[in-house]
CSV table of C-alpha atoms in Angstrom, one decimal:
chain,number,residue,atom,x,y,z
A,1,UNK,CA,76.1,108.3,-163.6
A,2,UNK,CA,78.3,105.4,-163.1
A,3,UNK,CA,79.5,105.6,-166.9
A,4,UNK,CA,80.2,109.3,-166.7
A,5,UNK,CA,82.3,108.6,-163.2
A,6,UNK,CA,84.4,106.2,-165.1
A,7,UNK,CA,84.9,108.5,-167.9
A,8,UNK,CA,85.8,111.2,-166.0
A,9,UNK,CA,88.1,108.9,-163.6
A,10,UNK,CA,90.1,108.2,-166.5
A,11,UNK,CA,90.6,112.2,-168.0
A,12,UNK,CA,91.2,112.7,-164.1
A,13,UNK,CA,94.2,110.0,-164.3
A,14,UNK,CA,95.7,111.0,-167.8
A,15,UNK,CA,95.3,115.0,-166.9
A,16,UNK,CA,97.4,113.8,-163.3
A,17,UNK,CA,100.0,111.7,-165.3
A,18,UNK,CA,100.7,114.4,-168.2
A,19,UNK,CA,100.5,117.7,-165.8
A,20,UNK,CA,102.1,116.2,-162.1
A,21,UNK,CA,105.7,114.9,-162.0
A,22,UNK,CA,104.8,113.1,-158.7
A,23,UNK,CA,101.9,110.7,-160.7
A,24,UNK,CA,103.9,110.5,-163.8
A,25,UNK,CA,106.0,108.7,-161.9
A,26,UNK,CA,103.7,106.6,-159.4
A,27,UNK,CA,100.7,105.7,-161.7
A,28,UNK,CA,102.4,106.7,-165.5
A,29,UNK,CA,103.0,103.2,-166.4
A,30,UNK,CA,99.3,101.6,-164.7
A,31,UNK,CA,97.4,104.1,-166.6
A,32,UNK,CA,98.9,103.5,-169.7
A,33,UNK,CA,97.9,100.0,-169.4
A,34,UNK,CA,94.9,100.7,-168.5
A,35,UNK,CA,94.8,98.7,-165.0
A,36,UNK,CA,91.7,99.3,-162.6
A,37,UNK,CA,92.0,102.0,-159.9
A,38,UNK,CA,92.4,99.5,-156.8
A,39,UNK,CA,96.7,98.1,-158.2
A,40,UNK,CA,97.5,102.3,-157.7
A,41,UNK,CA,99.1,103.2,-154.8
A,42,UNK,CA,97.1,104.8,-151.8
A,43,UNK,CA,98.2,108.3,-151.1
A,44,UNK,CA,98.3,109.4,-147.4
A,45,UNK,CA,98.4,112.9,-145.9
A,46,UNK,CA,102.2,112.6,-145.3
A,47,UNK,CA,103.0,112.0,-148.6
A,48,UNK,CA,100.8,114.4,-150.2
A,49,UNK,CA,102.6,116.8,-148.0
A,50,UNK,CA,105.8,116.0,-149.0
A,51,UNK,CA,105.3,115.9,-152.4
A,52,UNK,CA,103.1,118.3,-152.9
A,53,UNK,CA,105.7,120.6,-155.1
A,54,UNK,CA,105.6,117.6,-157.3
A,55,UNK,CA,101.2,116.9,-157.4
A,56,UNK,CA,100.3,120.1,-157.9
A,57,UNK,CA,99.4,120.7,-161.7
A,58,UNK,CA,100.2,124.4,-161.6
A,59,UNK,CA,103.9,125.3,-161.4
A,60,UNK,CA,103.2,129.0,-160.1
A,61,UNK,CA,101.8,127.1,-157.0
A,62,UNK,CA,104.2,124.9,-154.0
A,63,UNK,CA,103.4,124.4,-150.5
A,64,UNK,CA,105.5,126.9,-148.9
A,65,UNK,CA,103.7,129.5,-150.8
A,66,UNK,CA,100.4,128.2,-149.8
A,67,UNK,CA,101.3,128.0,-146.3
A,68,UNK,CA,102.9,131.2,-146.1
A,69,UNK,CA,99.4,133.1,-147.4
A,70,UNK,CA,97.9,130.3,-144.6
A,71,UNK,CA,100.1,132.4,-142.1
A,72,UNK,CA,99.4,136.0,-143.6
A,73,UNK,CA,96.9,138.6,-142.9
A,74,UNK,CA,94.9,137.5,-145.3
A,75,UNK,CA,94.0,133.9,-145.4
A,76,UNK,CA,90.9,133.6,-146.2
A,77,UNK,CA,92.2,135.7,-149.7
A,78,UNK,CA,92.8,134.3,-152.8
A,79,UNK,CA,96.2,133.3,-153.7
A,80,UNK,CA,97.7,134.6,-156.4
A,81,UNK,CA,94.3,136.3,-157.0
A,82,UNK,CA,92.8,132.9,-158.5
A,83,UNK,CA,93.6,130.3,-155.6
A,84,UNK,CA,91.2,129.3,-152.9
A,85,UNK,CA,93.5,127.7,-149.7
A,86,UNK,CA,92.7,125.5,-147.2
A,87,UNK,CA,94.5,123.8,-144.5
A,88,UNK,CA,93.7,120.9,-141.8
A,89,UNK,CA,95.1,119.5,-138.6
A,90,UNK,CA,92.1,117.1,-138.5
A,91,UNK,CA,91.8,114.2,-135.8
A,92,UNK,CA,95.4,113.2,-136.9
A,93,UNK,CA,96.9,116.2,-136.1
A,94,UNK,CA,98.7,115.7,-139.1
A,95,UNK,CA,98.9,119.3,-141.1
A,96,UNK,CA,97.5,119.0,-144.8
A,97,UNK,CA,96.7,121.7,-147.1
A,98,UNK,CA,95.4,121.7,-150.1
A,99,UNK,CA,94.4,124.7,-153.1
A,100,UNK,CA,91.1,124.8,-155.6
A,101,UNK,CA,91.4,126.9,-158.8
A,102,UNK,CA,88.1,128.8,-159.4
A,103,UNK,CA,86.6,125.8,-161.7
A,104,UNK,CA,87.2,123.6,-158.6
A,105,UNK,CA,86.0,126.0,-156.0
A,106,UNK,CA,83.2,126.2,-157.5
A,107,UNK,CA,82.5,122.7,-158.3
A,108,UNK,CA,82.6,122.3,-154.1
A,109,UNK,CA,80.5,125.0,-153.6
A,110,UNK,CA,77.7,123.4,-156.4
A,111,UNK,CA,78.1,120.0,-154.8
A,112,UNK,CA,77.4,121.4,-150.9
A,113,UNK,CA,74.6,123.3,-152.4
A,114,UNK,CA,73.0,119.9,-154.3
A,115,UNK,CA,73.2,118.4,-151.1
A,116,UNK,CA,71.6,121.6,-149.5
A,117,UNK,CA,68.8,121.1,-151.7
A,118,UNK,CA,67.9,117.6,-150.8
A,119,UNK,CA,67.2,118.2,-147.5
A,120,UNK,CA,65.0,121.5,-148.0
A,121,UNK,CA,67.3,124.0,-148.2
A,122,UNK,CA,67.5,127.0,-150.4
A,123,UNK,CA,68.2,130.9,-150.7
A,124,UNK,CA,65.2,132.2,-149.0
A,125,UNK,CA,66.0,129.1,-145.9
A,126,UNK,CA,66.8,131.1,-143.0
A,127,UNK,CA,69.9,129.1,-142.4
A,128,UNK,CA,73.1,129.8,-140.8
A,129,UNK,CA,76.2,127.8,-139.6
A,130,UNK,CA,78.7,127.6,-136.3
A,131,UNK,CA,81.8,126.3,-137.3
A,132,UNK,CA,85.5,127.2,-137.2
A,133,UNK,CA,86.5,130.9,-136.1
A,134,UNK,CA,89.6,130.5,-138.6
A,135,UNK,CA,89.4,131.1,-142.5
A,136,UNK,CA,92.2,128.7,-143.4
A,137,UNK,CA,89.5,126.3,-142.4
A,138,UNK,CA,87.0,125.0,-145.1
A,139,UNK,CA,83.8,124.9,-143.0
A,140,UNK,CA,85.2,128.8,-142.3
A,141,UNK,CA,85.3,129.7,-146.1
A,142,UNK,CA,82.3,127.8,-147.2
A,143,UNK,CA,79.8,129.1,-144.7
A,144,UNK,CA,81.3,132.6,-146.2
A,145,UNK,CA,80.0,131.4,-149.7
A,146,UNK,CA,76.6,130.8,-148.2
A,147,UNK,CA,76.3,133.7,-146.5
A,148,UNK,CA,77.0,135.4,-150.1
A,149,UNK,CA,73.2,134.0,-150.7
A,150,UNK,CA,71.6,135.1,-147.7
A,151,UNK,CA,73.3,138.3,-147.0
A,152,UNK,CA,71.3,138.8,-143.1
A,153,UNK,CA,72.3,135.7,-141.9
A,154,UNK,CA,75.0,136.2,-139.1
A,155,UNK,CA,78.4,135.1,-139.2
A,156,UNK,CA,79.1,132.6,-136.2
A,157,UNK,CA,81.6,130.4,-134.9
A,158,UNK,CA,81.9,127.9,-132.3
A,159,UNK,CA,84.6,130.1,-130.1
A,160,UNK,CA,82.8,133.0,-129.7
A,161,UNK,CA,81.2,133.7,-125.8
A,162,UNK,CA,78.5,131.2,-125.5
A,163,UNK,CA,76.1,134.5,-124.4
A,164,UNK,CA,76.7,136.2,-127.8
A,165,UNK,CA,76.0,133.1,-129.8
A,166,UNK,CA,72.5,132.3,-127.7
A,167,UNK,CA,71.4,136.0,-128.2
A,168,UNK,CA,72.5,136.4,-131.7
A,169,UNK,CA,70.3,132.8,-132.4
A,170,UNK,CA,67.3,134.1,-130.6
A,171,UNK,CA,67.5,136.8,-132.7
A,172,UNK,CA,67.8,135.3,-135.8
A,173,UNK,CA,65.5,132.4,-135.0
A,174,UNK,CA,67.0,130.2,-138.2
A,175,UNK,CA,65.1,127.6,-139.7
A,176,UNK,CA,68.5,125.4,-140.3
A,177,UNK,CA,71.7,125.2,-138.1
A,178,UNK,CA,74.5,123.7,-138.9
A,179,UNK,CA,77.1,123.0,-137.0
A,180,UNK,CA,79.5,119.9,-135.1
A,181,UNK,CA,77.6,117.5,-133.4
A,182,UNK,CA,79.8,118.6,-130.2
A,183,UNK,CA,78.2,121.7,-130.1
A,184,UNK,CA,74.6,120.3,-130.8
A,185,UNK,CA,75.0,119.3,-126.9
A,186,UNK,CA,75.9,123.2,-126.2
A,187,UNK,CA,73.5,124.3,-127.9
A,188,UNK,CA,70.3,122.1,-126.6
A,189,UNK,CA,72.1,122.7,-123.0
A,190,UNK,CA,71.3,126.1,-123.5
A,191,UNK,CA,67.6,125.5,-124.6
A,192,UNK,CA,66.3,123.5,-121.6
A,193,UNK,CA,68.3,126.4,-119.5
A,194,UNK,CA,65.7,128.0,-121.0
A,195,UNK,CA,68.4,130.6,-122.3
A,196,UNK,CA,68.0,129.9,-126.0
A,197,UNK,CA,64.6,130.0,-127.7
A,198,UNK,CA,64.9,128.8,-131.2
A,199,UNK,CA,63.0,126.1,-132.9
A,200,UNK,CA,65.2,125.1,-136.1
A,201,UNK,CA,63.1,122.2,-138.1
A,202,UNK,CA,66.6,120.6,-139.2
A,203,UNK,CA,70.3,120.6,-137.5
A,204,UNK,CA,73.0,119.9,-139.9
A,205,UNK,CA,76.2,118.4,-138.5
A,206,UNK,CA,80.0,118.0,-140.2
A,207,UNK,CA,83.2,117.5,-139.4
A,208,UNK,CA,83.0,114.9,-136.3
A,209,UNK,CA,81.7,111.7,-136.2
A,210,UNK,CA,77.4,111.8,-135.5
A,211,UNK,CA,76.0,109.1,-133.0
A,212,UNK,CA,72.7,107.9,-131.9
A,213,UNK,CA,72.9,110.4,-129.0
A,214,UNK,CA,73.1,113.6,-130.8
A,215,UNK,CA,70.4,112.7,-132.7
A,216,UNK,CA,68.1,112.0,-129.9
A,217,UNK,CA,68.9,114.7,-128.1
A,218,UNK,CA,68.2,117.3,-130.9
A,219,UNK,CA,64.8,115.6,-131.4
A,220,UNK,CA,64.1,115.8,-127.1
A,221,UNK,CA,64.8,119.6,-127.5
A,222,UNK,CA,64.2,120.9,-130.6
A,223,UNK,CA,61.7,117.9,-132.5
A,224,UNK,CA,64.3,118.2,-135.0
A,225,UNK,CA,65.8,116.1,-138.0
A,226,UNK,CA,69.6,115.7,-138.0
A,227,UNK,CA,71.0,115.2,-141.6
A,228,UNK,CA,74.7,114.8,-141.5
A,229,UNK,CA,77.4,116.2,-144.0
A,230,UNK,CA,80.6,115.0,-145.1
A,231,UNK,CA,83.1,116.9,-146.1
A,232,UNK,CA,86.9,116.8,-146.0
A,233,UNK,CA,89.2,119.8,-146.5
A,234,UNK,CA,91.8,118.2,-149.2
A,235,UNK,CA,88.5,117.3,-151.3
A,236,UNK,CA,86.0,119.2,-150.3
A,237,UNK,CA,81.8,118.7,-149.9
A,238,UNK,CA,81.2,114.5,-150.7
A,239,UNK,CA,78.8,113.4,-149.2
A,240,UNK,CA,75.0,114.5,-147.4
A,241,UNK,CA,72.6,112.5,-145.3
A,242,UNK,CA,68.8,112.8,-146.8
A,243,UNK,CA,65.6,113.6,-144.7
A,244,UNK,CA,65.5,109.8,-144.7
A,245,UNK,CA,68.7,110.3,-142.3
A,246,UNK,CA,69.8,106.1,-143.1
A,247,UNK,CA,73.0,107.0,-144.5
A,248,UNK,CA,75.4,109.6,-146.6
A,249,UNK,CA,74.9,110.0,-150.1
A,250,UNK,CA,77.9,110.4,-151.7
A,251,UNK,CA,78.8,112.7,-154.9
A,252,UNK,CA,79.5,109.9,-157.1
A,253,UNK,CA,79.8,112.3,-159.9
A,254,UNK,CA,82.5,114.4,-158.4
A,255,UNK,CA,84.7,111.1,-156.5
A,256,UNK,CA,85.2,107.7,-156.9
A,257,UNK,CA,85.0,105.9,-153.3
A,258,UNK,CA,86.6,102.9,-152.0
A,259,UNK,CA,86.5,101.1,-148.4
A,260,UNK,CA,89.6,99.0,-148.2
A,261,UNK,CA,91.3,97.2,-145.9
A,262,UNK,CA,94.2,97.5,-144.1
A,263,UNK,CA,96.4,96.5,-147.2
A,264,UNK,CA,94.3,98.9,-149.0
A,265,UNK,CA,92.2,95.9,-151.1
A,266,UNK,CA,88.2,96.8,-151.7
A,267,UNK,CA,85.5,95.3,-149.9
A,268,UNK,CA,82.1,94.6,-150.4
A,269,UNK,CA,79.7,96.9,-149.3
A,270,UNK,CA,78.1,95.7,-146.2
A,271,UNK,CA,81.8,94.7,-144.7
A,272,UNK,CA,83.4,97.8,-142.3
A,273,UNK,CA,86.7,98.8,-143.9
A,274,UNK,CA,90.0,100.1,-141.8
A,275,UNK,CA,89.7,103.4,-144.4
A,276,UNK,CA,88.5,104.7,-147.0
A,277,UNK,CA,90.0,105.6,-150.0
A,278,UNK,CA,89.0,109.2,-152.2
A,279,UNK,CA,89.6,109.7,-155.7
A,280,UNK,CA,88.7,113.2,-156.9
A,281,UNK,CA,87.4,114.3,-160.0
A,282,UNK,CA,87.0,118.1,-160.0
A,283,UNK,CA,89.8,119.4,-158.6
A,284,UNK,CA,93.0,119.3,-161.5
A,285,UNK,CA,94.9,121.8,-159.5
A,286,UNK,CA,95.9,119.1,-156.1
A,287,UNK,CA,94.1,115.7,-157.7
A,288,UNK,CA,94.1,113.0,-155.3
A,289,UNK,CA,94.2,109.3,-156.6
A,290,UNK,CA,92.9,106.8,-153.8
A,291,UNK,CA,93.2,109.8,-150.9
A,292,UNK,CA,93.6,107.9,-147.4
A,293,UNK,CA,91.1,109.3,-145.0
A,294,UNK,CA,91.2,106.9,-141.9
A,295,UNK,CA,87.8,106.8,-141.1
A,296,UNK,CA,86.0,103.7,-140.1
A,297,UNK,CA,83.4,102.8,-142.5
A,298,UNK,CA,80.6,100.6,-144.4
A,299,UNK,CA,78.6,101.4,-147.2
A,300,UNK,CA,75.2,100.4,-147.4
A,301,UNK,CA,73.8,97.6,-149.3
A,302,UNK,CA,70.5,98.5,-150.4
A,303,UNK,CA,69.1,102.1,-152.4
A,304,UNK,CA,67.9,104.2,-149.8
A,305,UNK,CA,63.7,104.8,-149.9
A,306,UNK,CA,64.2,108.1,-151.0
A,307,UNK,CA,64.8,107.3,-155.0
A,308,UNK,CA,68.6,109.3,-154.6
A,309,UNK,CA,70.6,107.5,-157.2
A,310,UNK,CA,74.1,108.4,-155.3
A,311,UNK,CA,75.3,105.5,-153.2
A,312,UNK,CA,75.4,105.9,-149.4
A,313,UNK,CA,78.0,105.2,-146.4
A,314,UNK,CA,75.4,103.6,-143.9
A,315,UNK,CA,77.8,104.3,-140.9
A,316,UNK,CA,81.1,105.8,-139.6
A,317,UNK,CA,82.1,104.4,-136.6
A,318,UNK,CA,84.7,107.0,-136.3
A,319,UNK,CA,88.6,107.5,-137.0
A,320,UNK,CA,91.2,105.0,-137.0
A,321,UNK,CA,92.9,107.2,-134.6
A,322,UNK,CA,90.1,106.8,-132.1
A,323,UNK,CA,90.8,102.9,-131.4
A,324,UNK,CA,92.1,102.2,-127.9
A,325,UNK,CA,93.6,99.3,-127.1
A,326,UNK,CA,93.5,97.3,-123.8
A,327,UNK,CA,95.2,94.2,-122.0
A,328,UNK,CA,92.8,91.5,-122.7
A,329,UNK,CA,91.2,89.1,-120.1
A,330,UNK,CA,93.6,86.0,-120.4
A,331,UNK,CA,96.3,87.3,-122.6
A,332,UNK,CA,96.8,89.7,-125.4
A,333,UNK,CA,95.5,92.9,-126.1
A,334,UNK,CA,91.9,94.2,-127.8
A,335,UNK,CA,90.9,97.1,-128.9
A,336,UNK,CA,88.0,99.0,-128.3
A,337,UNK,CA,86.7,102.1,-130.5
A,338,UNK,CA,86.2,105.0,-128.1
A,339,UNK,CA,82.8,105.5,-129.7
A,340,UNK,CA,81.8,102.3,-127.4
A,341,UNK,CA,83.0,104.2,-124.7
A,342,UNK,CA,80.5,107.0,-125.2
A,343,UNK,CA,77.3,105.9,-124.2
A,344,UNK,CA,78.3,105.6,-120.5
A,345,UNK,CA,79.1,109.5,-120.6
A,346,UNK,CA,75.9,110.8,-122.6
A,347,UNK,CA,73.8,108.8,-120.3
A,348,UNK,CA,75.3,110.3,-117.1
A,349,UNK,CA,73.6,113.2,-116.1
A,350,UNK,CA,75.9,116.1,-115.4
A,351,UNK,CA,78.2,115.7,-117.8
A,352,UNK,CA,78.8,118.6,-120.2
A,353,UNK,CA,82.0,117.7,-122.3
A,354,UNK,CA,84.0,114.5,-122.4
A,355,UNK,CA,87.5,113.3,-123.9
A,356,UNK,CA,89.8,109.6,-123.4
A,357,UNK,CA,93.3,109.7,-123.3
A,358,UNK,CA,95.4,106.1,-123.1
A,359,UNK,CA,97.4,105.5,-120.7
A,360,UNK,CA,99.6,102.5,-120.9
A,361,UNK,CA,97.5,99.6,-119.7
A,362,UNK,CA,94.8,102.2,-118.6
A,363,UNK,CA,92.5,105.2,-119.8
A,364,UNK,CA,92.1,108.8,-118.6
A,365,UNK,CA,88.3,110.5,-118.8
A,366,UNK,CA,88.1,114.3,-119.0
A,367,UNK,CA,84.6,115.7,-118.4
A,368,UNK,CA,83.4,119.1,-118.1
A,369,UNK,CA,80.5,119.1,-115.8
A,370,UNK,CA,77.6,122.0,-115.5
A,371,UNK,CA,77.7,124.3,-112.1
A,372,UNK,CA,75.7,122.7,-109.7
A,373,UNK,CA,76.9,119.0,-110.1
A,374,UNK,CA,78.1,116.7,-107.7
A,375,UNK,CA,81.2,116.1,-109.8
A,376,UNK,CA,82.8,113.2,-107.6
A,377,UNK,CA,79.3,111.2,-107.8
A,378,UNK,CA,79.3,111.7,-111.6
A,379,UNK,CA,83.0,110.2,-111.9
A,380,UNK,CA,82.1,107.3,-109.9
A,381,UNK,CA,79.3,106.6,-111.8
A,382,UNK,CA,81.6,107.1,-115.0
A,383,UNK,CA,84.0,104.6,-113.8
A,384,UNK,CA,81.7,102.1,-113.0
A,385,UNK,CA,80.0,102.3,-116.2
A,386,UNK,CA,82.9,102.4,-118.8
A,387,UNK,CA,84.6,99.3,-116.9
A,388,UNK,CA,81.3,97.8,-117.2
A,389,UNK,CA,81.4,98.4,-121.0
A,390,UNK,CA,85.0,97.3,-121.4
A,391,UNK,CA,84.4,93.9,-119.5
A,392,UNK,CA,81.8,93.1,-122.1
A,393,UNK,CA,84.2,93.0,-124.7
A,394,UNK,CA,86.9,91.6,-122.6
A,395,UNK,CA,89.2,94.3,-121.8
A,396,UNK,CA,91.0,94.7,-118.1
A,397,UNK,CA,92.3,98.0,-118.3
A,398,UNK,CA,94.7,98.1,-115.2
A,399,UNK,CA,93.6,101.8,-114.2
A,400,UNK,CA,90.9,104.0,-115.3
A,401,UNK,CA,91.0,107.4,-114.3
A,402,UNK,CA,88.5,110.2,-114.2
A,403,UNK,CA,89.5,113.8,-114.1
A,404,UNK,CA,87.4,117.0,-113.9
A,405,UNK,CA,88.4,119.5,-115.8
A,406,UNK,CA,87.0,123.4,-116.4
A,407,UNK,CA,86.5,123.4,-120.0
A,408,UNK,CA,87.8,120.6,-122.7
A,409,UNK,CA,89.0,123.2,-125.6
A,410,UNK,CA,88.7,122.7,-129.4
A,411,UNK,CA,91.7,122.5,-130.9
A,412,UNK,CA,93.1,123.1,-134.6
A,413,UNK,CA,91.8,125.7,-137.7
A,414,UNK,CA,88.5,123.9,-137.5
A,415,UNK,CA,87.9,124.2,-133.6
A,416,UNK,CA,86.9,120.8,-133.2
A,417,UNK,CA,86.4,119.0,-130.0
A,418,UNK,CA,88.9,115.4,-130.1
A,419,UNK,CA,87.3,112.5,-128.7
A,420,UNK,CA,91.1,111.0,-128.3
A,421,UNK,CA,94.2,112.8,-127.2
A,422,UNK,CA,97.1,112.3,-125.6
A,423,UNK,CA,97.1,111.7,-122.0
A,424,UNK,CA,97.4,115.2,-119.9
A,425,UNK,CA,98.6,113.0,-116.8
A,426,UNK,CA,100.8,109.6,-115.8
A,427,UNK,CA,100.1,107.2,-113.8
A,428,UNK,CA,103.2,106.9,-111.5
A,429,UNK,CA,104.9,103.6,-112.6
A,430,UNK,CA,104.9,105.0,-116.6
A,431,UNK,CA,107.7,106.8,-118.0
């Protein structure tokens, strides 16, 4: 496998340098002399964006084209007749789009339905998806695919009434949901309410980062495996936890992957890098040579037990984006991933949603909690904890507020729920 990923690597790199004025110019002269992968240049969101006129292979395509269809009535259509579209806002909130020719479409589609297949799933599965309402969003247009093969399962997202969604489960009764771990919590919520009656032998989860919690939780309620997907809208399907749930196996045949450092070098596996780095293979339309995607990762360093040959991340401890940073006991500054921050939440009972938000020296808590709840207990109680957690690791923020709000809304084409955004509220010395 790892012979055919070099060989295709390098029909991938000659096929971008002949075909995209952008990589002629960037990588023409490494590829001609043949240098490894890791002395190219990175490519990041911003400048895919605004080159994207110049990496796109097919000169009938540019990016205001794309994102005028993205804007139309119709897109979820194919451009041009031939051109599946997708766009992200992602936990950057950076905009990226991206387009698949049909070869390339349906190179994704095969890869999400190899990694369907590992885990049990197939076209007489009774299994159905709640994702993004919007059909510029890939999660949208690939649970659209699926649907093709199992034409009575209903057509869900996470925006709809939360009534509709419990009754249409109920009466569906799926065998398989898949959906963001965010709305895992809804979901079992509604369970022991005693509203939803469903007994799904698997929960599949994508697009934000699973923890320990999420997991638990769906095996309290439901007795159920979690097996977690990977998938990025730029590339597409790349990578799928096993029943084995011990890491992601990643379509090695489809992407070369690197964890790098800051300065973009590779590290060993076993060592958490600052990104990681996506080359595809399958996609000549928009190919991306080293992609940046800032998420926090490590990649395991022993074959997982269930004889997979494809490699696995072992953990994602979340986006780049999602590290806070506090004024450090003594002097200096250190900065904690809000993922350490969420254990004090999902351990406090009453608390529905939850969100951080830095303030300068200081952090702002948003929680949701359900009707009944003594909400200014539950903040206390949050305080206390999450400045409990921070002074393990050293970190004196000088204010930490807790705020109670209705609802925490998803936000961007894929409805997802942020675990970091900007701070709603000042504290009254910032400016």
């Amino acid at each position: 496998m790892l012979s055919r990923q070099r060989a295709e690597l390098q029909s991938m790199l000659r096929h971008a340098v002949h075909s995209s004025p952008y990589y002629r110019d960037t990588i023409g002269a490494p590829v001609a002399r043949g240098a490894p992968l890791e002395d190219f240049p990175a490519l990041t969101k911003r400048v895919l964006m605004e080159n994207f006129d110049r990496i796109v292979t097919d000169t009938r395509l540019n990016r205001r084209q794309v994102e005028q269809h993205l804007d139309g009535d119709n897109p979820g259509g194919l451009l041009l007749g031939e051109f599946n579209v997708a766009a992200t806002g992602g936990t950057t909130g950076e905009r990226g789009i991206t387009a698949f020719d049909r070869a390339a479409w349906l190179a994704a589609i095969a890869t999400m339905l190899r990694f369907q297949r590992i885990v049990g799933i197939d076209e007489t599965t009774r299994s159905m998806a709640v994702f993004a309402s919007s059909p510029i969003h890939i999660s949208h247009r690939i649970g659209a695919e699926l649907r093709a093969i199992r034409p009575n399962a209903p057509g869900l997202n996470v925006l709809m009434p939360i009534e509709t969604i419990v009754e249409t489960l109920n009466a569906y009764q799926p065998q398989v949901i898949s959906t963001y771990p965010s709305f895992v919590r809804v979901l079992a919520a509604e369970q022991q309410a005693g509203r939803l009656r469903i007994k799904p032998r698997l929960i599949r989860t994508s697009a934000e980062t699973l923890t320990q919690d999420v997991r638990n939780i769906a095996a309290e309620t439901w007795q159920s495996t979690v097996a977690d997907s990977y998938v990025c809208t730029e590339a597409g399907p790349m990578g799928h936890e096993c029943l084995c749930a011990d890491g992601l196996h990643l379509a090695e045949d489809a992407f070369v992957f690197e964890v790098v450092d800051a300065d973009n070098r590779p590290l060993r596996n076993g060592i958490e890098g600052a990104k990681l780095l996506v080359t595809t293979l399958t996609n000549r339309i928009v190919p991306l040579v080293r992609y940046e995607i800032s998420d926090i990762v490590t990649m395991a360093t022993e074959p997982c037990s269930c004889g997979l040959p494809f490699w696995r991340i072992a953990s994602i401890t979340g986006r780049r984006e999602e590290m806070l940073r506090f004024p450090r006991r003594g002097g200096g500054t250190v900065n904690v991933h809000a993922h350490r921050l969420r254990s004090p939440l999902t351990s406090s009972a009453g608390v529905r949603q939850f969100q951080f938000a830095p303030l300068r020296e200081g952090l702002e808590i948003r929680v949701s909690v359900f009707p009944g709840v003594d909400a200014d207990a539950v903040s206390r109680k949050i305080e206390d904890a999450v400045r409990t957690t921070l002074t393990a690791v050293d970190a004196q923020p000088s204010s930490i507020l807790v705020k109670v709000v209705d609802a925490i809304e998803r936000s961007g084409s894929g409805a997802k729920e942020k675990l970091v955004t900007a701070p709603a509220t000042r504290l009254p010395d910032e400016s």
